[in-house]
PDB file of C-alpha atoms in Angstrom:
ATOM      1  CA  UNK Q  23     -21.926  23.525  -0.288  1.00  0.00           C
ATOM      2  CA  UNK Q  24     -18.799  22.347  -1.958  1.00  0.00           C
ATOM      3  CA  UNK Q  25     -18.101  19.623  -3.176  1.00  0.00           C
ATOM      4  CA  UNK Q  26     -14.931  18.529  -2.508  1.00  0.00           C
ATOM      5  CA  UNK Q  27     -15.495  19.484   1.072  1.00  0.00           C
ATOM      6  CA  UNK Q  28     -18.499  16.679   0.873  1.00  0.00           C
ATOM      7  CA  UNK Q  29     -16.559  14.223  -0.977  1.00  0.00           C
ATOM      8  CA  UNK Q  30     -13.984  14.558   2.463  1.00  0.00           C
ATOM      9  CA  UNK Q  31     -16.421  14.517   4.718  1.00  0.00           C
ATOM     10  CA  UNK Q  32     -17.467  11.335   3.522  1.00  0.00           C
ATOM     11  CA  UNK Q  33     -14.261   9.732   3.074  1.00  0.00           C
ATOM     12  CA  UNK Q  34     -13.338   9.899   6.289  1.00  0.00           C
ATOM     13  CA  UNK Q  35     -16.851   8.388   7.686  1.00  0.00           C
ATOM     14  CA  UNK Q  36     -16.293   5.127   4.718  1.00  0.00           C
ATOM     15  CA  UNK Q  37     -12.841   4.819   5.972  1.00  0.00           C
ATOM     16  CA  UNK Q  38     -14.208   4.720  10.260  1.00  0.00           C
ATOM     17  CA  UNK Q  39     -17.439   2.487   8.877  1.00  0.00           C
ATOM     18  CA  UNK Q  40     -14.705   0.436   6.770  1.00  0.00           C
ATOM     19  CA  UNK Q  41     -12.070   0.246  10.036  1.00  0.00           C
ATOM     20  CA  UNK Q  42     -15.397  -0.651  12.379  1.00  0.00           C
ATOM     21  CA  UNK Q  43     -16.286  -3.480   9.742  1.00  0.00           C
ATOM     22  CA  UNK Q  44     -12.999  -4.910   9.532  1.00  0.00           C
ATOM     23  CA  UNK Q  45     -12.306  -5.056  13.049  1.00  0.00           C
ATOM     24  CA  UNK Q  46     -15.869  -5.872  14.037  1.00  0.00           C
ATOM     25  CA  UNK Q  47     -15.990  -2.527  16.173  1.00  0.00           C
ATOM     26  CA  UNK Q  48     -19.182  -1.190  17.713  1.00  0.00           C
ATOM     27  CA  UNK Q  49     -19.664   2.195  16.355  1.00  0.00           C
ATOM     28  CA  UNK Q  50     -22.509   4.385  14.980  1.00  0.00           C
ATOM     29  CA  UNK Q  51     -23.393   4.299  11.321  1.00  0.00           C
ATOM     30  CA  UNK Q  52     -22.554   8.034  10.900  1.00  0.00           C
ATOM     31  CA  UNK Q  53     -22.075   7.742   7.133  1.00  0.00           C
ATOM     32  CA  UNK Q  54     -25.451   6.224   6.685  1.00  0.00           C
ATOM     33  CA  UNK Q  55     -26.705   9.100   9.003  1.00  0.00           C
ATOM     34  CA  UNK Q  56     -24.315  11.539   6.748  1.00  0.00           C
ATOM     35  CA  UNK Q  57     -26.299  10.283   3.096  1.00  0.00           C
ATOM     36  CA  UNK Q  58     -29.409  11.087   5.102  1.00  0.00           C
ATOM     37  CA  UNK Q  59     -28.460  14.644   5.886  1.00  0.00           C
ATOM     38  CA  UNK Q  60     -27.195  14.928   2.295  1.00  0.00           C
ATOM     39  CA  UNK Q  61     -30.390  13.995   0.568  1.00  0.00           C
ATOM     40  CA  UNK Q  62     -32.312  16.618   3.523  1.00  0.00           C
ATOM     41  CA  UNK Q  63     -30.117  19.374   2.364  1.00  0.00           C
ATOM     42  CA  UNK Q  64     -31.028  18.492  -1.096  1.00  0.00           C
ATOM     43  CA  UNK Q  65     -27.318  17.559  -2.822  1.00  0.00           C
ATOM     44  CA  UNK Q  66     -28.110  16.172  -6.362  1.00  0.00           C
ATOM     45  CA  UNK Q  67     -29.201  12.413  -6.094  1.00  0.00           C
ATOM     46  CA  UNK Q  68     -26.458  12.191  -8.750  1.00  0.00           C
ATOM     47  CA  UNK Q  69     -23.467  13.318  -6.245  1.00  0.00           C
ATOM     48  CA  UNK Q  70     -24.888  11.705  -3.394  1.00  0.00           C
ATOM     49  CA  UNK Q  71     -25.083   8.320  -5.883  1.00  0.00           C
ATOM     50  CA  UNK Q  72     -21.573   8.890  -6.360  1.00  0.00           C
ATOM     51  CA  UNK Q  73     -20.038   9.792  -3.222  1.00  0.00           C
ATOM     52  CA  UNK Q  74     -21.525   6.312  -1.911  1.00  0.00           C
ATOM     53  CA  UNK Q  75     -20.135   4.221  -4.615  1.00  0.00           C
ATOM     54  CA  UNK Q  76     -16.572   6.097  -3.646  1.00  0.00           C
ATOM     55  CA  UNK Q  77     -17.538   5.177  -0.268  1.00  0.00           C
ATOM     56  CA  UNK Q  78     -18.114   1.221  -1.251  1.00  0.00           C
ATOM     57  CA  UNK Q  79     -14.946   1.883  -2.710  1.00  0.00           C
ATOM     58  CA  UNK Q  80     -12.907   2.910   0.403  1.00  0.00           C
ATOM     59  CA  UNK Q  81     -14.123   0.264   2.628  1.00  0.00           C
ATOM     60  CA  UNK Q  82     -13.639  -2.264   0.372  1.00  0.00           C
ATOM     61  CA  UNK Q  83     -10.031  -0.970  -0.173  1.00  0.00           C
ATOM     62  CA  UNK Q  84      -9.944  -1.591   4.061  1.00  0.00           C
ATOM     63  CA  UNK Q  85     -11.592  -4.724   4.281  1.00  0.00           C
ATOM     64  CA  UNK Q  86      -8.698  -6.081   1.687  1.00  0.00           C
ATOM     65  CA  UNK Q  87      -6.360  -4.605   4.346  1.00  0.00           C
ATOM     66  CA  UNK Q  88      -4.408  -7.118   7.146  1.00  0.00           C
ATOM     67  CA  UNK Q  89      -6.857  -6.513  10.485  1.00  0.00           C
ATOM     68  CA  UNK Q  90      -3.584  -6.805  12.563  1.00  0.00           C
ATOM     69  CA  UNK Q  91      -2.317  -3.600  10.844  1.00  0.00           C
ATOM     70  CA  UNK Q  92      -5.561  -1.654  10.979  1.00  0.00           C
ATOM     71  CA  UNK Q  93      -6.953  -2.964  14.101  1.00  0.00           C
ATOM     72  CA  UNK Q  94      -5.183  -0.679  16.471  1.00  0.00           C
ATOM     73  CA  UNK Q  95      -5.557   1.387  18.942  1.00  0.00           C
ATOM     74  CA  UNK Q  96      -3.594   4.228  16.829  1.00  0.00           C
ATOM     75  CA  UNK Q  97      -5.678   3.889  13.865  1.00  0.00           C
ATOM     76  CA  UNK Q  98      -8.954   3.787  15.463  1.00  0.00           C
ATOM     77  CA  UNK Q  99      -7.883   6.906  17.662  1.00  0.00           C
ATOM     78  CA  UNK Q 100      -6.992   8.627  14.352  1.00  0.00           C
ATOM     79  CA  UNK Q 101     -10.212   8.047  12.339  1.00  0.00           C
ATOM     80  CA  UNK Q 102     -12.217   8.926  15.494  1.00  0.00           C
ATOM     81  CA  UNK Q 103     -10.378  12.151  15.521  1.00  0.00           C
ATOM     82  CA  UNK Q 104     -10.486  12.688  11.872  1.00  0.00           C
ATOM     83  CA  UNK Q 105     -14.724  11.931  12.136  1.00  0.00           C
ATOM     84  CA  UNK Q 106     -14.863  14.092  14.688  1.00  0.00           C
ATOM     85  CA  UNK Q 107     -12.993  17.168  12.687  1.00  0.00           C
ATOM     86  CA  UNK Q 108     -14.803  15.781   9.246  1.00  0.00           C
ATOM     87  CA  UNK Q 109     -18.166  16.415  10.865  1.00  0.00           C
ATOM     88  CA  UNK Q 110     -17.506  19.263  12.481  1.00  0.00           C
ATOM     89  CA  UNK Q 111     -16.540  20.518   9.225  1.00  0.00           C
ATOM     90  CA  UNK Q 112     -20.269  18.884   8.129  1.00  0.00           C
ATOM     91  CA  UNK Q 113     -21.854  21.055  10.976  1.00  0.00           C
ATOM     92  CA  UNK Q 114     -20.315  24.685   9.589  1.00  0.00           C
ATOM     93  CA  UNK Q 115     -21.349  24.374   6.599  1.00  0.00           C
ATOM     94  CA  UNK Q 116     -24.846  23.986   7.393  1.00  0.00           C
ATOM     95  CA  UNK Q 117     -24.210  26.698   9.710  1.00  0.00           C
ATOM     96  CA  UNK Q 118     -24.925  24.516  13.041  1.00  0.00           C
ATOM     97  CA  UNK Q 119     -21.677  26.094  14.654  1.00  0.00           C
ATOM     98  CA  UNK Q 120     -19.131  28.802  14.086  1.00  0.00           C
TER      99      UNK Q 120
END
């Protein structure tokens, strides 16, 4: 699995978890569920420690954020979409789907 691909992956889940904290949003935890899958698939506990502390990282930069720019329809529509690529992306390379 590569890396970088990871690191994306779970960039764009802090940034939804960080928009859904923000704007007090019902939504799934899918990055918690997205750590879980990492340690099953047996990524270093090193990389996984650090993609969550650049995932603290995000969502703090979003909480620090006005909630009347980020608590739009347009921006939640756009990190939806981006999850839904992002894991989608998470699902080939475990070779779920083609």
């Amino acid at each position: 699995m590569d890396e970088a691909d990871i690191r994306m992956i779970a960039g764009e889940l802090a940034i939804q978890k960080g928009i859904s904290l923000l704007c007090d949003r019902e939504a799934t935890d899918q990055l918690s569920e997205f750590m879980e899958d990492l340690r099953y698939e047996g990524v270093a506990r090193e990389l996984r420690e650090d993609i969550a502390a650049d995932s603290v990282i995000l969502m703090n930069k979003i909480s620090a954020e006005e909630p009347e720019y980020i608590c739009t329809p347009e921006m939640f529509e756009s990190a939806d979409l981006r999850v839904s690529q992002a894991l989608l992306a998470w699902d080939e390379m475990r070779g779920i789907t083609q």
